[in-house]
Amino acid sequence: METIRFEDLGLSELVLKAVTDMGFESASPIQGQAIPIQLEGKDIIGQAQTGTGKTAAFGIPLLEKIDPNNKKLQAIVLCPTRELAIQVAEEMRKLAKYMHGIKVLPIYGGQDIVKQIRGLKAGTQVVIGTPGRVMDHMRRKTVKMDQIHTVILDEADEMLNMGFVEDIETILSEVPQERQTIMFSATMPKEIQDIAAKFQKDPELIRVLKKELTVPRIEQFYYMMKQKDKLEVMSRLLNMYQPKLSVVFCNTKRQVDELVIGLQGKGYFAEGLHGDLKQTQRDRVMYGFRNGKTAILVATDVAARGIDVDDVEAVFNYDIPQDEEYYVHRIGRTGRAGRTGVAFNFVVGREIYKLRDIQRYCKTKIQEKQIPSLNDVRGIKINSIFSQVEKIMQEESLDTLVQAVEERIQSQEYTNSQLIAAFLKMSIGEEGEEIEDASYNASEKKKGNTRGRKSNGRMTRLFINIGRNQGVRPGDILGAVAGESGISGDSIGSIDMYDKYTFVDVPKDSANKVCKAMKKCKIKGKSINVEIANKK
Ligand code: AMP
């Protein structure tokens, strides 16, 4: 498995700095292939889906091509849904962090068009938009195509499924012929090839070549969850399975650092390993892991290369790997030398598709499991405490302590069981936090990318134009929605927060009521706008 360094891809210092800030340690396979070709100015058909790093694959070369001194629209990215448009815009803004003078704007249906027009007029060079709304702006002449040199079709197959084919054709025929057209799609049906033939020039087909991959025969499980619940799930699984040594894989250096702090904060012996560490630090971490002082090693793919420790009982994919080959390498860290091992995969939302790809290419079965409940975990802890207690009773002299206990029982008004239960409670220690059910139903996606708790057709996703940047937290949203509309807090589903926006799921039959009730409401002193999100 070859490491592709961003430094070797011919990128500017400004992008390299941003990529370092984002915690990316090396380029993903699709990035390694697509970036140099796109930088050369060629058209591309890329077969890749969410989770492979495709956004940065097209986003980085696109940004490198933008002239910050030209305040006209220079590039357009078309996405199937409003949510994806927002995600792509956020990732591009992070990548453009040091490229002063570059403005990226998401435009999509449902948002106030006057506000979008203002944003477009303020010197936006890159638009990330849904086809319907882009067409709308074209008709109003608020999006002008004459200086566009790059067009990206993101999740092209999804746009076709949603019936955007005519819109896409209209848009593409308005953009100057002298342009670069990049298309990313998870699948390659005939319609996609037709669009490519009609609108692209001699495109290069990029997909990451698959070798025959054989996965070691170890048990593999996956759990659906929300991003914010990962640490709690990790802790429950560690308590439940009590692996002696574990290796946990993250996709970024930053995630490694954050997770190590999180685990240490919960009392686990965890250490991190990634490319920013000096050799002496790496040696120290590996020494601790080999001799069992460090029970949990948290690492990036690159850093974990060559880790060869026999007793690793569990591998956690805290982030789903960007490539099937990584998966095989990762889980090969356990079940060594004929021992048994187990691999746990943490899946958020659409990553389920990536996991299906992994299963297909690696010809392996990864079984879905329910996240252990707090009760399950407590049951295991109780059993484990009782077996320790039995051992102490068999092996140690307790006479003086027995006397102390008997005196206590005689002088107080509680039973033996109550006393033991109280001791048990003390030994169990801190119990975990509640987590949200996060099953992801593919058929829901078509209805507007609904995801998360209770996203089962009975919920409607609302869009609120306020987010993290305004200092708002999910609790504020929950409080405002429940408080203003009178619906119970329990009935409110997922709250997904971005820098400038928030999506919240509410029961379908209350959606209009909530929108109406929140019309005049303020959150953190700011007037807000709430709408149903499932519009194209
Ligand atoms: P995407 O496939 O574009 O939806 O990206 C999935 C996730 O991977 C996003 O959170 C990206 O920020 C992240 N990502 C993209 N490139 C890399 C990389 N080279 N290393 C680690 N994470 C990455």
XYZ file of C-alpha atoms and ligand atoms in Angstrom:
559
model
C 0.000 0.000 0.000
C 1.623 3.149 -1.236
C 1.332 6.454 0.629
C 0.557 9.436 -1.553
C 1.808 12.667 -0.039
C -0.102 15.871 -0.759
C 3.330 17.533 -1.063
C 4.037 15.398 -4.137
C 0.912 16.391 -6.035
C 2.112 19.790 -7.245
C -0.109 21.871 -4.983
C 0.354 25.437 -3.732
C 1.612 26.161 -0.213
C -1.771 27.692 0.614
C -3.681 24.486 -0.045
C -1.033 22.368 1.688
C -1.359 24.517 4.779
C -5.152 24.146 4.772
C -4.927 20.379 4.276
C -2.538 20.164 7.237
C -4.983 22.157 9.367
C -7.733 19.731 8.391
C -5.613 16.923 9.796
C -5.249 14.972 6.542
C -2.126 12.865 6.777
C -1.907 11.640 3.196
C -3.974 11.842 0.034
C -6.685 9.210 -0.359
C -6.331 6.929 -3.425
C -8.960 8.812 -5.451
C -7.247 12.111 -4.593
C -3.848 10.738 -5.561
C -5.181 9.839 -8.988
C -7.609 12.642 -9.731
C -5.755 15.737 -8.479
C -2.789 15.627 -10.929
C -5.083 14.944 -13.896
C -7.496 17.718 -13.003
C -4.549 20.089 -12.463
C -3.450 19.332 -16.018
C -6.809 20.650 -17.187
C -8.259 17.368 -18.418
C -11.880 16.256 -18.090
C -12.522 13.420 -15.656
C -15.142 10.780 -14.955
C -14.437 9.654 -11.427
C -16.118 6.657 -9.923
C -16.225 7.339 -6.211
C -18.763 7.890 -3.508
C -19.040 9.656 -0.183
C -16.277 8.719 2.188
C -13.524 8.337 -0.397
C -12.380 11.969 -0.150
C -13.919 12.901 -3.508
C -14.875 16.424 -2.473
C -11.264 17.407 -1.865
C -10.259 15.412 -4.965
C -12.168 17.823 -7.204
C -12.215 20.769 -4.779
C -8.450 21.223 -4.437
C -7.594 21.501 -8.165
C -10.719 23.601 -8.699
C -9.585 26.131 -6.080
C -6.056 26.174 -7.486
C -7.561 27.373 -10.777
C -9.572 30.266 -9.354
C -8.158 33.733 -9.921
C -8.839 35.580 -6.640
C -8.528 38.966 -8.347
C -11.315 38.199 -10.789
C -14.582 38.670 -8.903
C -16.716 36.967 -11.567
C -18.166 33.481 -11.259
C -15.494 31.031 -12.432
C -16.633 27.580 -11.335
C -19.835 25.789 -10.543
C -20.392 22.553 -8.632
C -23.779 20.868 -9.080
C -25.034 18.648 -6.250
C -28.259 16.637 -5.939
C -29.393 17.936 -2.546
C -29.257 21.020 -0.447
C -27.539 19.150 2.338
C -24.750 17.943 0.072
C -24.360 21.450 -1.368
C -23.841 22.789 2.142
C -21.372 20.031 3.032
C -19.372 20.531 -0.146
C -19.304 24.301 0.377
C -18.059 23.833 3.948
C -15.266 21.511 2.849
C -14.263 23.886 0.029
C -14.206 26.844 2.404
C -11.866 24.939 4.702
C -9.633 24.083 1.757
C -9.655 27.738 0.664
C -8.894 28.990 4.194
C -5.599 30.632 3.186
C -6.609 31.601 -0.343
C -7.661 35.136 0.405
C -10.124 36.669 -1.984
C -11.846 33.403 -2.946
C -15.552 33.246 -2.172
C -17.531 30.002 -2.173
C -21.331 30.168 -1.958
C -23.898 27.361 -1.675
C -27.213 28.098 -3.420
C -30.209 25.831 -3.162
C -33.973 25.795 -3.209
C -35.836 26.916 -0.128
C -33.386 29.603 0.897
C -34.277 33.247 0.461
C -33.328 34.062 -3.120
C -32.683 37.750 -2.393
C -30.018 36.770 0.107
C -28.441 34.453 -2.451
C -28.444 37.220 -5.043
C -26.661 39.505 -2.601
C -24.049 36.788 -2.002
C -23.604 36.234 -5.720
C -23.126 39.942 -6.353
C -20.506 40.207 -3.625
C -17.830 38.628 -5.803
C -18.534 34.893 -5.534
C -16.215 32.893 -7.780
C -17.399 29.384 -6.874
C -21.039 28.355 -6.625
C -22.104 25.042 -5.139
C -25.713 24.584 -6.115
C -28.637 22.310 -6.694
C -29.662 22.252 -10.385
C -33.166 23.693 -9.910
C -31.979 26.756 -8.053
C -29.037 27.319 -10.355
C -31.482 27.356 -13.301
C -33.616 29.838 -11.430
C -30.629 32.182 -11.044
C -29.682 31.708 -14.685
C -33.146 32.857 -15.729
C -32.846 35.883 -13.466
C -29.365 36.495 -14.850
C -27.987 36.560 -11.338
C -25.718 33.651 -12.214
C -23.657 34.517 -15.277
C -21.906 31.741 -17.077
C -19.592 33.631 -19.423
C -16.418 33.318 -17.302
C -16.941 29.809 -15.958
C -13.979 27.588 -16.723
C -14.778 24.586 -14.501
C -17.960 22.589 -13.948
C -18.223 19.729 -11.465
C -21.112 17.278 -11.389
C -21.056 15.729 -7.945
C -23.012 12.511 -7.302
C -24.111 12.608 -10.928
C -26.050 9.329 -10.725
C -28.002 10.704 -7.777
C -28.885 13.848 -9.753
C -30.188 11.667 -12.573
C -32.233 9.579 -10.138
C -33.799 12.753 -8.841
C -34.866 13.798 -12.317
C -32.372 16.604 -12.844
C -31.117 15.403 -16.202
C -32.758 18.143 -18.282
C -31.656 20.856 -15.879
C -28.098 19.598 -16.043
C -28.173 19.556 -19.824
C -29.540 23.096 -19.940
C -26.893 24.343 -17.521
C -24.039 22.614 -19.328
C -25.123 23.973 -22.677
C -24.992 27.532 -21.284
C -21.444 27.255 -19.941
C -18.683 28.277 -22.392
C -17.321 25.392 -24.489
C -13.799 26.241 -23.380
C -14.094 24.629 -19.999
C -13.104 21.696 -17.877
C -15.922 19.292 -16.950
C -15.463 16.880 -14.077
C -18.027 14.291 -13.153
C -18.094 12.166 -10.020
C -20.573 9.335 -9.673
C -20.821 6.268 -7.451
C -22.224 4.181 -10.283
C -21.781 4.388 -14.046
C -25.150 3.686 -15.707
C -25.594 4.348 -19.419
C -27.204 7.782 -18.852
C -24.023 8.947 -17.126
C -21.921 7.777 -20.036
C -24.311 9.591 -22.408
C -23.875 12.874 -20.531
C -20.115 12.348 -20.568
C -20.126 11.714 -24.323
C -22.236 14.802 -24.959
C -20.586 17.311 -22.632
C -17.047 16.179 -21.905
C -13.911 16.229 -24.023
C -11.932 13.039 -24.050
C -12.456 12.394 -20.334
C -10.138 10.211 -18.308
C -11.877 7.509 -16.346
C -10.614 7.294 -12.800
C -11.432 4.619 -10.362
C -9.245 3.046 -7.791
C -8.153 -0.293 -9.117
C -9.057 -3.153 -6.887
C -6.655 -5.929 -6.228
C -7.937 -9.276 -5.042
C -8.325 -8.643 -1.364
C -8.509 -11.338 1.212
C -9.663 -10.467 4.629
C -8.451 -12.511 7.557
C -11.174 -14.662 8.987
C -12.101 -12.682 12.047
C -15.479 -11.541 13.316
C -16.508 -8.187 11.899
C -19.353 -6.032 13.154
C -20.746 -2.643 12.370
C -22.808 -0.185 14.371
C -24.876 2.706 13.004
C -24.458 5.864 15.038
C -24.290 9.614 14.999
C -20.869 11.229 14.843
C -21.301 12.803 18.264
C -22.023 9.429 19.894
C -18.858 7.676 18.706
C -16.889 8.143 21.926
C -19.739 6.850 24.074
C -20.180 3.791 21.804
C -16.440 3.154 21.913
C -16.490 3.230 25.658
C -19.464 0.862 25.861
C -17.809 -1.627 23.526
C -14.555 -1.479 25.470
C -16.439 -2.133 28.701
C -18.496 -4.887 27.136
C -15.742 -6.825 25.363
C -12.820 -5.796 27.561
C -10.141 -6.425 24.919
C -6.642 -6.596 26.341
C -5.101 -4.589 23.506
C -6.987 -2.628 20.853
C -5.990 -0.619 17.818
C -8.347 2.176 16.831
C -8.125 3.726 13.366
C -9.064 7.291 12.509
C -8.860 8.999 9.126
C -7.169 12.188 10.338
C -4.400 13.202 12.731
C -6.760 15.610 14.399
C -9.290 12.873 15.081
C -6.529 10.732 16.602
C -5.603 13.537 19.003
C -9.207 14.253 19.932
C -10.042 10.623 20.549
C -6.968 10.046 22.717
C -7.973 13.004 24.892
C -11.560 11.697 25.025
C -10.519 8.174 26.014
C -7.977 9.355 28.563
C -10.668 11.609 30.014
C -12.824 8.518 30.545
C -9.985 6.790 32.322
C -8.668 4.505 29.570
C -4.980 3.955 28.919
C -4.878 5.262 25.372
C -2.076 6.768 23.283
C -2.008 8.156 19.754
C 0.257 7.469 16.810
C 0.412 9.680 13.728
C 2.779 11.296 11.287
C 3.390 14.444 13.351
C 5.134 12.530 16.128
C 8.915 12.395 16.336
C 10.579 9.017 16.146
C 11.349 9.058 19.886
C 7.696 9.732 20.696
C 6.581 6.944 18.382
C 9.010 4.556 20.011
C 7.733 5.493 23.438
C 4.103 4.914 22.395
C 4.917 1.576 20.756
C 6.948 0.470 23.771
C 3.971 1.189 26.053
C 1.627 -0.729 23.748
C 3.881 -3.751 23.403
C 4.337 -4.153 27.133
C 0.630 -3.687 27.804
C 0.821 -0.359 29.705
C -1.107 1.279 26.902
C -4.216 -0.788 26.216
C -5.535 1.272 23.331
C -3.480 2.510 20.424
C -5.213 5.169 18.320
C -3.618 5.612 14.899
C -3.917 6.838 11.338
C -3.409 4.379 8.488
C 0.029 5.680 7.647
C 1.284 5.592 11.215
C -0.027 2.090 11.830
C 1.961 0.648 8.944
C 4.051 -2.204 10.133
C 2.611 -2.379 13.626
C 3.153 -5.978 14.491
C 1.837 -6.819 17.908
C 0.463 -10.289 18.468
C -2.088 -9.827 21.215
C -4.323 -7.219 19.601
C -7.794 -8.528 20.345
C -9.870 -5.803 18.737
C -9.623 -3.352 15.888
C -11.962 -0.377 15.829
C -12.619 1.565 12.658
C -13.617 4.752 14.424
C -13.799 6.263 10.938
C -14.664 4.053 7.967
C -11.529 3.804 5.809
C -11.452 5.686 2.518
C -10.385 2.661 0.567
C -11.060 -1.073 0.691
C -7.386 -1.859 0.809
C -7.011 0.152 4.022
C -9.776 -1.946 5.528
C -7.886 -5.145 4.913
C -4.679 -3.703 6.331
C -6.450 -2.349 9.371
C -8.271 -5.455 10.443
C -5.183 -7.526 9.726
C -3.787 -5.980 12.941
C -5.847 -8.454 14.935
C -6.314 -12.217 14.817
C -2.577 -12.676 14.327
C -0.662 -15.846 14.934
C -3.811 -17.948 14.957
C -5.465 -15.947 17.720
C -9.073 -14.809 17.561
C -9.861 -11.176 16.957
C -12.794 -8.915 16.359
C -13.269 -5.797 14.238
C -15.787 -3.061 15.031
C -16.857 -0.524 12.416
C -18.483 2.794 13.311
C -20.822 3.891 10.547
C -22.420 7.322 10.237
C -25.236 7.923 7.736
C -24.281 7.389 4.140
C -21.028 5.661 5.045
C -23.147 2.535 5.023
C -22.683 2.522 1.241
C -18.905 2.630 1.652
C -19.162 -0.307 4.005
C -21.201 -2.238 1.452
C -18.471 -1.591 -1.126
C -15.904 -2.896 1.311
C -17.920 -6.048 1.842
C -18.311 -6.553 -1.877
C -14.689 -6.010 -2.856
C -13.247 -7.871 0.070
C -15.848 -10.634 -0.241
C -16.432 -10.479 3.446
C -19.416 -10.265 5.736
C -19.698 -7.460 8.235
C -22.616 -8.035 10.517
C -24.791 -5.243 11.881
C -25.065 -5.122 15.648
C -27.072 -3.056 18.042
C -25.088 -0.692 20.209
C -25.030 -2.242 23.687
C -27.427 -0.454 25.999
C -26.287 1.058 29.284
C -28.062 -1.861 30.933
C -26.087 -4.419 28.897
C -22.849 -2.718 29.844
C -23.836 -2.503 33.467
C -24.730 -6.230 33.493
C -21.258 -7.097 32.230
C -19.612 -4.810 34.760
C -21.623 -6.356 37.583
C -20.600 -9.876 36.545
C -17.006 -8.842 36.333
C -17.086 -7.166 39.767
C -18.689 -10.280 41.304
C -16.028 -12.551 39.873
C -13.336 -10.298 41.319
C -15.187 -10.347 44.649
C -15.338 -14.147 44.607
C -11.640 -14.332 43.952
C -10.933 -12.047 46.906
C -13.190 -14.170 49.146
C -11.304 -17.301 48.138
C -7.833 -15.924 48.341
C -7.716 -13.307 51.053
C -8.426 -13.076 54.744
C -11.437 -10.849 55.425
C -12.059 -11.470 59.137
C -11.569 -7.938 60.462
C -13.556 -6.464 57.591
C -16.421 -8.926 58.157
C -16.576 -7.726 61.734
C -16.789 -4.094 60.612
C -19.603 -4.942 58.196
C -21.599 -6.834 60.794
C -21.354 -3.961 63.263
C -22.587 -1.596 60.585
C -25.569 -3.789 59.669
C -26.632 -4.195 63.283
C -26.507 -0.488 64.021
C -28.352 0.697 60.886
C -31.672 0.124 59.275
C -30.752 -1.424 56.005
C -30.469 -4.914 54.638
C -27.342 -6.788 53.582
C -28.475 -6.530 49.975
C -28.791 -2.769 50.161
C -25.315 -2.481 51.574
C -23.819 -4.693 48.879
C -25.762 -2.870 46.171
C -24.326 0.439 47.355
C -20.800 -0.967 47.186
C -21.581 -2.312 43.753
C -22.723 1.088 42.603
C -19.467 2.586 43.823
C -17.446 -0.017 41.941
C -19.410 0.364 38.712
C -18.268 3.963 38.625
C -19.446 6.421 36.076
C -22.153 5.213 33.731
C -22.336 6.300 30.108
C -24.518 8.829 28.362
C -27.691 8.312 26.376
C -27.161 7.889 22.657
C -29.416 8.414 19.685
C -30.644 5.687 17.417
C -29.076 6.407 14.029
C -30.267 3.762 11.617
C -29.930 4.919 8.040
C -32.537 3.954 5.556
C -31.493 4.260 1.917
C -35.036 4.759 0.690
C -35.329 7.847 2.879
C -32.530 9.555 1.027
C -34.692 10.226 -2.003
C -37.168 12.023 0.181
C -34.589 14.607 1.051
C -31.610 13.093 2.748
C -33.348 12.464 5.999
C -31.054 10.767 8.412
C -30.672 10.092 12.056
C -33.004 9.280 14.866
C -36.586 8.525 13.948
C -35.890 9.266 10.296
C -38.342 6.654 9.174
C -40.818 8.492 7.008
C -42.713 9.776 10.004
C -40.314 12.662 10.380
C -39.845 15.813 8.347
C -36.526 17.566 8.172
C -36.571 21.307 8.855
C -33.933 23.811 7.869
C -32.983 26.668 10.196
C -30.684 29.440 9.023
C -28.566 29.593 12.131
C -25.624 27.412 13.143
C -22.460 26.958 15.158
C -20.982 30.269 14.028
C -23.764 32.091 15.839
C -22.817 30.323 19.059
C -25.915 28.138 18.980
C -25.863 24.628 20.412
C -28.228 21.715 19.662
C -29.832 22.229 23.082
C -30.826 25.796 22.105
C -32.519 24.486 18.972
C -34.290 21.739 20.877
C -35.477 24.228 23.489
C -36.669 26.741 20.903
C -38.524 24.176 18.776
C -40.208 22.518 21.739
C -40.841 25.807 23.552
C -42.338 27.730 20.646
C -44.418 24.990 19.069
C -45.461 23.102 22.163
C -44.394 19.706 20.766
C -42.547 17.535 23.254
C -38.753 17.513 23.271
C -38.837 13.705 23.064
C -40.584 13.780 19.723
C -37.827 15.858 18.124
C -35.351 13.780 16.151
C -31.832 14.437 14.854
C -30.318 17.874 15.077
C -27.455 18.256 12.595
C -25.548 21.445 12.986
C -23.279 23.166 10.474
C -21.416 26.461 10.717
C -24.295 28.506 9.350
C -27.278 26.160 9.266
C -29.044 23.504 11.249
C -31.250 20.624 10.179
C -33.735 19.245 12.658
C -36.170 16.351 12.332
C -39.670 16.820 13.713
C -42.735 14.554 13.445
C -44.262 14.913 9.991
C -47.683 15.997 11.253
C -46.175 18.781 13.375
C -43.834 20.189 10.720
C -46.110 22.999 9.535
C -47.100 23.872 13.052
C -43.440 24.161 14.052
C -42.589 26.326 11.032
C -45.504 28.625 11.812
C -44.792 28.811 15.531
C -41.158 29.678 14.916
C -41.824 32.466 12.434
C -41.369 35.241 14.950
C -39.033 33.405 17.238
C -35.466 34.402 18.034
C -32.655 32.089 19.041
C -29.760 33.649 20.944
C -31.265 37.024 20.102
C -31.209 36.381 16.356
C -34.295 36.311 14.158
C -34.445 33.031 12.340
C -36.090 31.444 9.357
C -37.420 27.883 9.517
C -38.551 25.897 6.499
C -39.173 22.350 5.425
C -35.853 21.134 4.071
C -36.960 18.484 1.618
C -37.174 20.820 -1.319
C -34.934 20.473 -4.309
P -15.984 12.857 0.917
O -15.719 11.522 0.273
O -15.514 13.987 0.084
O -17.431 12.989 1.320
O -15.084 12.952 2.235
C -15.334 12.205 3.379
C -14.585 12.735 4.586
O -13.178 12.459 4.465
C -14.682 14.234 4.796
O -14.949 14.456 6.157
C -13.316 14.762 4.449
O -12.994 15.917 5.194
C -12.418 13.605 4.782
N -11.186 13.550 3.972
C -11.022 13.934 2.690
N -9.763 13.718 2.285
C -9.092 13.168 3.329
C -7.744 12.712 3.529
N -6.847 12.767 2.567
N -7.423 12.218 4.743
C -8.353 12.154 5.712
N -9.631 12.565 5.600
C -10.007 13.060 4.417
